[in-house]
Amino acid sequence: VLELQESAAEMFGREAALFVPTGTMGNQIAIRLHTRPGEEVITEARSHVYNWEMATMASFSGCLARPVHAEQGRLTWSSIERALSPPVYYRAQTGLITLENTHNMAGGTVLSLDRVREITAGAGRKGLPVHLDGARIFNASTALGLSPAELARGCDSIMFCLSKGLAAPVGSLLLGDRDFIEEAWRIRKMLGGGMRQAGILAAAGLVALDTMIERLSEDHENARILAEALAEIGLFQIDLESVQTNIVLVAMRRGSSAEMVSEMRSRGILAVPFGPREIRFVTHKDVSRQGIQTAIALLQDLSRDKRFN
Ligand SMILES: Cc1ncc(COP(=O)(O)O)c(C=O)c1O
């Protein structure tokens, strides 16, 4: 576990790291440490911390989310600045800004280095911390051809997941300076995340860091091939510009996503409904190029089904 934490900290050029069982726990520990009860957290409207983490920022940290909608999930400093609380005693104060890179609900879109820098510089001028939900930060750094350390520079804390594109069975890392991680250790214990014989999980995490990052570009190529074929087949609406990493987000032209996902499953294609009309496809280590070609052929077949066309 210590080796994994040290490797992760070194990879991001940070003082320390903490192994946590889930990305959600890592994000919520960070929110707890950066804020005080009664403060607001500025976050993108479709972010994971706001939509998928069980209102924990409210129940555990006593904070209110201040969601800001951004095109393709990409916040700008000017949109964040407009959402900051004025420094008056009768308004809840902004305590934290969170970023998500890549952005899951927006379809795996990438926040560019310029955008990250613009936001962290703005936050710095206001004395506000920035937490990066980098569950898929390696997909972002692969897409941009940058090191994850460079892409995350300026963020006060970072969470990344071993268990998504990096294919480990369990675990995420929370990174920051030494004092922050020391406190995070306490909060993790409070949440029941102080695991005992976790070395076997950390070992898989080390394999993930050693062997799974370089191959992410294959997932991105596979996602692109799938997306372009789906645009041709015409079964779904798809914005090809938003397909930048390993996620392909589509919308039904006709019929419900639940019905489509169930039909696809019966034919051997696994995807998830991402709303009443939306479906998310994800490429990963266990999806081969051949698998993508097979899925395309099956979807071509499915496009003749009157329920969906
Ligand atoms: C952007 C993002 N952040 C955080 C998480 C949380 O990770 P976990 O499921 O390990 O709690 C996810 C999971 O899907 C995610 O997509």
Coordinates of C-alpha atoms and ligand atoms in Angstrom, one line a residue:
V1 CA 0.0 0.0 0.0
L2 CA 2.8 2.4 0.9
E3 CA 4.6 1.6 -2.4
L4 CA 1.4 2.3 -4.3
Q5 CA 0.9 5.6 -2.4
E6 CA 4.5 6.6 -3.0
S7 CA 4.3 5.8 -6.7
A8 CA 1.1 7.7 -7.2
A9 CA 2.4 10.8 -5.3
E10 CA 5.6 10.7 -7.4
M11 CA 3.7 10.4 -10.6
F12 CA 1.8 13.5 -9.9
G13 CA 4.7 15.4 -8.2
R14 CA 2.8 15.6 -4.9
E15 CA 4.0 15.2 -1.3
A16 CA 1.7 12.4 -0.4
A17 CA -1.1 10.1 -1.4
L18 CA -3.8 7.9 0.3
F19 CA -5.3 4.7 -1.0
V20 CA -9.1 4.8 -0.6
P21 CA -11.6 2.1 -1.6
T22 CA -13.6 4.3 -4.0
G23 CA -13.4 7.5 -5.9
T24 CA -16.5 8.7 -4.1
M25 CA -14.7 8.4 -0.8
G26 CA -11.6 10.2 -2.1
N27 CA -13.7 13.1 -3.5
Q28 CA -15.8 13.4 -0.3
I29 CA -12.7 13.4 2.0
A30 CA -11.3 16.2 -0.1
I31 CA -14.5 18.2 0.1
R32 CA -14.7 17.7 3.9
L33 CA -11.1 18.9 4.3
H34 CA -11.3 21.9 2.0
T35 CA -14.5 23.4 3.4
R36 CA -16.4 24.4 6.5
P37 CA -20.1 23.6 7.1
G38 CA -22.3 26.3 5.6
E39 CA -20.1 26.9 2.6
E40 CA -20.8 26.4 -1.1
V41 CA -19.0 24.1 -3.6
I42 CA -18.9 25.3 -7.2
T43 CA -19.1 22.3 -9.5
E44 CA -20.2 21.6 -13.0
A45 CA -24.0 20.8 -13.2
R46 CA -23.5 17.2 -14.4
S47 CA -20.5 16.5 -12.2
H48 CA -20.1 13.2 -10.3
V49 CA -19.6 14.9 -6.9
Y50 CA -23.0 16.6 -7.3
N51 CA -25.1 14.0 -9.1
W52 CA -23.8 10.6 -8.1
E53 CA -22.3 10.9 -4.6
M54 CA -25.5 10.7 -2.5
A55 CA -25.5 14.4 -1.4
T56 CA -22.6 13.5 0.8
M57 CA -21.2 17.1 0.5
A58 CA -24.4 18.1 2.3
S59 CA -24.7 15.3 4.8
F60 CA -21.1 14.9 5.7
S61 CA -19.5 18.3 5.1
G62 CA -22.6 20.5 5.6
C63 CA -22.0 22.2 2.2
L64 CA -24.3 23.2 -0.6
A65 CA -23.4 22.6 -4.3
R66 CA -23.5 25.7 -6.5
P67 CA -23.8 23.9 -9.9
V68 CA -22.7 25.8 -13.0
H69 CA -23.6 24.3 -16.4
A70 CA -20.8 24.2 -18.9
E71 CA -20.8 23.3 -22.6
Q72 CA -19.4 19.7 -22.9
G73 CA -18.8 19.9 -19.1
R74 CA -15.9 22.3 -19.6
L75 CA -16.1 25.0 -16.9
T76 CA -14.5 28.4 -17.7
W77 CA -13.1 30.8 -15.1
S78 CA -15.6 33.5 -16.2
S79 CA -18.6 31.1 -15.5
I80 CA -17.1 30.2 -12.1
E81 CA -16.4 33.8 -11.2
R82 CA -20.0 34.7 -11.8
A83 CA -21.1 31.9 -9.4
L84 CA -18.7 33.0 -6.5
S85 CA -20.5 34.4 -3.5
P86 CA -19.9 38.1 -2.9
P87 CA -17.9 38.5 0.3
V88 CA -20.8 39.8 2.4
Y89 CA -21.9 38.4 5.8
Y90 CA -25.4 37.6 4.6
R91 CA -24.4 35.2 1.9
A92 CA -23.0 31.6 2.2
Q93 CA -19.3 31.8 1.2
T94 CA -17.7 29.8 -1.6
G95 CA -15.4 27.3 0.0
L96 CA -14.2 25.1 -2.9
I97 CA -14.2 24.6 -6.7
T98 CA -14.2 21.1 -8.1
L99 CA -13.2 20.1 -11.6
E100 CA -13.9 16.8 -13.4
N101 CA -11.4 15.6 -16.0
T102 CA -12.4 13.7 -18.1
H103 CA -16.1 14.6 -17.6
N104 CA -18.2 11.4 -17.3
M105 CA -21.7 12.7 -18.0
A106 CA -20.6 15.0 -20.8
G107 CA -19.2 11.9 -22.6
G108 CA -15.6 11.7 -21.5
T109 CA -14.7 15.2 -22.6
V110 CA -11.3 16.6 -21.8
L111 CA -10.6 19.9 -20.0
S112 CA -7.5 21.4 -21.7
L113 CA -4.4 22.4 -19.9
D114 CA -5.1 26.1 -20.8
R115 CA -8.6 25.8 -19.2
V116 CA -7.2 24.1 -16.1
R117 CA -4.6 26.8 -15.8
E118 CA -7.1 29.6 -16.3
I119 CA -9.3 28.2 -13.5
T120 CA -6.6 27.4 -11.0
A121 CA -5.0 30.9 -11.6
G122 CA -8.4 32.5 -11.0
A123 CA -9.1 30.4 -7.9
G124 CA -5.6 31.3 -6.6
R125 CA -6.3 35.0 -7.0
K126 CA -9.5 34.5 -4.9
G127 CA -7.7 32.3 -2.3
L128 CA -10.0 29.3 -3.2
P129 CA -8.9 25.7 -3.2
V130 CA -9.5 23.5 -6.3
H131 CA -10.1 19.8 -6.1
L132 CA -9.7 17.7 -9.2
D133 CA -12.0 14.7 -9.6
G134 CA -9.6 13.0 -11.9
A135 CA -11.3 9.6 -11.9
R136 CA -10.2 9.3 -15.5
I137 CA -7.3 11.8 -15.5
F138 CA -5.1 9.3 -17.4
N139 CA -7.6 9.3 -20.2
A140 CA -7.4 13.1 -20.3
S141 CA -3.6 13.1 -20.2
T142 CA -3.4 10.5 -22.9
A143 CA -5.8 12.4 -25.2
L144 CA -3.7 15.6 -24.7
G145 CA -0.3 13.9 -24.8
L146 CA 0.6 15.5 -21.4
S147 CA 1.8 14.1 -18.2
P148 CA -0.9 13.8 -15.5
A149 CA 1.3 15.9 -13.2
E150 CA 1.3 18.7 -15.7
L151 CA -2.4 18.5 -16.3
A152 CA -3.2 18.6 -12.5
R153 CA -0.7 21.3 -11.6
G154 CA -2.4 24.1 -9.7
C155 CA -5.1 21.8 -8.2
D156 CA -4.8 21.6 -4.4
S157 CA -6.0 17.9 -4.3
I158 CA -6.5 15.2 -6.9
M159 CA -8.5 12.0 -6.8
F160 CA -7.9 9.4 -9.5
C161 CA -9.3 5.9 -9.9
L162 CA -7.4 2.6 -10.5
S163 CA -10.6 0.8 -11.1
K164 CA -11.9 2.5 -14.3
G165 CA -9.8 2.6 -17.5
L166 CA -6.8 1.4 -15.5
A167 CA -8.7 -1.9 -15.0
A168 CA -7.7 -2.7 -11.4
P169 CA -10.5 -4.4 -9.4
V170 CA -10.6 -1.8 -6.5
G171 CA -9.3 1.5 -5.4
S172 CA -8.6 5.1 -5.9
L173 CA -5.9 7.5 -4.7
L174 CA -6.2 10.9 -3.1
L175 CA -3.2 13.2 -3.5
G176 CA -2.2 16.4 -1.9
D177 CA 0.4 17.9 0.4
R178 CA 1.5 16.1 3.5
D179 CA -0.7 17.9 6.0
F180 CA -3.8 17.4 3.9
I181 CA -3.1 13.6 3.5
E182 CA -2.4 13.2 7.2
E183 CA -5.9 14.7 7.9
A184 CA -7.4 12.6 5.1
W185 CA -6.1 9.5 6.8
R186 CA -8.2 10.4 9.8
I187 CA -11.4 11.1 7.8
R188 CA -10.9 7.8 5.8
K189 CA -10.9 5.9 9.1
M190 CA -14.1 7.8 10.2
L191 CA -15.8 6.6 7.0
G192 CA -14.8 3.0 7.5
G193 CA -12.3 3.2 4.7
G194 CA -9.3 2.1 6.8
M195 CA -8.8 -1.3 5.2
R196 CA -6.6 -4.0 6.9
Q197 CA -5.0 -6.6 4.5
A198 CA -5.2 -4.2 1.5
G199 CA -1.8 -5.1 0.1
I200 CA -3.4 -7.5 -2.4
L201 CA -5.6 -4.7 -3.7
A202 CA -2.6 -2.3 -3.8
A203 CA -0.6 -4.8 -5.7
A204 CA -3.2 -4.8 -8.5
G205 CA -3.1 -1.0 -8.3
L206 CA 0.7 -1.1 -8.9
V207 CA 0.2 -3.3 -11.9
A208 CA -2.4 -0.9 -13.2
L209 CA 0.0 2.1 -12.9
D210 CA 2.8 0.1 -14.5
T211 CA 1.0 -1.5 -17.4
M212 CA -2.4 0.1 -18.1
I213 CA -1.7 3.7 -18.8
E214 CA 0.1 3.3 -22.1
R215 CA -2.6 1.2 -23.6
L216 CA -5.4 3.8 -23.0
S217 CA -4.9 5.2 -26.5
E218 CA -6.2 1.8 -27.9
D219 CA -9.4 2.4 -26.0
H220 CA -9.6 5.9 -27.4
E221 CA -9.1 4.6 -31.0
N222 CA -11.8 1.9 -30.4
A223 CA -14.2 4.5 -29.1
R224 CA -13.6 6.7 -32.1
I225 CA -14.2 3.7 -34.5
L226 CA -17.4 2.8 -32.7
A227 CA -18.6 6.5 -32.7
E228 CA -17.9 7.0 -36.4
A229 CA -19.7 3.8 -37.3
L230 CA -22.7 4.7 -35.1
A231 CA -22.9 8.1 -36.8
E232 CA -23.2 6.2 -40.1
I233 CA -25.7 3.7 -38.9
G234 CA -28.0 6.4 -37.9
L235 CA -29.6 4.5 -35.0
F236 CA -28.6 7.2 -32.5
Q237 CA -27.9 10.9 -32.4
I238 CA -24.2 11.4 -31.6
D239 CA -22.0 14.4 -31.3
L240 CA -18.6 13.2 -32.7
E241 CA -16.8 16.2 -31.4
S242 CA -17.5 15.1 -27.8
V243 CA -16.0 11.7 -28.4
Q244 CA -12.5 12.4 -27.1
T245 CA -11.5 9.5 -24.9
N246 CA -13.0 6.1 -24.1
I247 CA -16.7 7.1 -23.7
V248 CA -19.3 7.2 -26.5
L249 CA -22.5 9.0 -25.4
V250 CA -25.5 8.7 -27.7
A251 CA -29.1 9.6 -27.7
M252 CA -32.0 7.5 -29.0
R253 CA -33.8 8.8 -32.1
R254 CA -36.8 6.6 -31.2
G255 CA -37.7 4.4 -28.3
S256 CA -36.3 4.3 -24.8
S257 CA -32.7 3.8 -23.7
A258 CA -33.7 1.1 -21.2
E259 CA -35.4 -0.9 -24.0
M260 CA -32.4 -0.5 -26.3
V261 CA -29.9 -1.5 -23.6
S262 CA -31.9 -4.6 -22.8
E263 CA -32.1 -5.5 -26.6
M264 CA -28.4 -4.9 -27.0
R265 CA -27.6 -7.1 -23.9
S266 CA -29.5 -10.0 -25.4
R267 CA -27.3 -9.7 -28.5
G268 CA -24.1 -9.5 -26.4
I269 CA -23.4 -5.7 -26.3
L270 CA -23.1 -4.2 -22.9
A271 CA -23.8 -0.5 -22.3
V272 CA -25.7 1.6 -19.7
P273 CA -28.7 3.8 -19.9
F274 CA -27.5 7.3 -19.1
G275 CA -30.9 9.0 -19.0
P276 CA -34.3 8.1 -20.5
R277 CA -33.0 8.6 -24.1
E278 CA -29.2 8.5 -23.5
I279 CA -26.8 5.5 -23.6
R280 CA -23.2 5.3 -22.6
F281 CA -20.7 3.0 -24.3
V282 CA -17.3 2.6 -22.7
T283 CA -14.2 1.0 -24.3
H284 CA -11.6 -0.6 -22.0
K285 CA -8.9 -3.3 -21.8
D286 CA -11.4 -6.1 -22.3
V287 CA -13.0 -4.7 -25.4
S288 CA -10.9 -5.7 -28.5
R289 CA -10.9 -4.1 -31.9
Q290 CA -12.6 -7.3 -33.1
G291 CA -15.2 -6.8 -30.4
I292 CA -15.9 -3.3 -31.7
Q293 CA -16.3 -4.6 -35.2
T294 CA -18.7 -7.3 -34.0
A295 CA -20.7 -4.7 -32.0
I296 CA -20.9 -2.5 -35.1
A297 CA -22.3 -5.3 -37.2
L298 CA -24.8 -6.2 -34.5
L299 CA -26.0 -2.6 -34.3
Q300 CA -26.3 -2.4 -38.1
D301 CA -28.7 -5.3 -37.8
L302 CA -30.5 -3.7 -34.9
S303 CA -31.0 -0.5 -36.9
R304 CA -33.7 -2.4 -39.0
D305 CA -35.8 -2.9 -35.9
K306 CA -39.0 -0.8 -36.2
R307 CA -39.0 0.0 -32.5
F308 CA -35.9 2.1 -32.8
N309 CA -36.0 3.5 -36.3
Ligands
LIG1 C1 -16.0 11.3 -12.7 C2 -16.2 10.3 -11.6 N1 -15.8 10.6 -10.3 C3 -15.9 9.8 -9.3 C4 -16.4 8.5 -9.5 C5 -16.6 7.6 -8.3 O1 -15.9 6.5 -8.3 P1 -16.4 5.2 -7.4 O2 -17.4 4.5 -8.2 O3 -15.1 4.4 -7.2 O4 -16.9 5.7 -6.1 C6 -16.8 8.1 -10.7 C7 -17.5 6.8 -11.0 O5 -18.1 6.5 -12.0 C8 -16.7 9.0 -11.8 O6 -17.2 8.7 -13.0

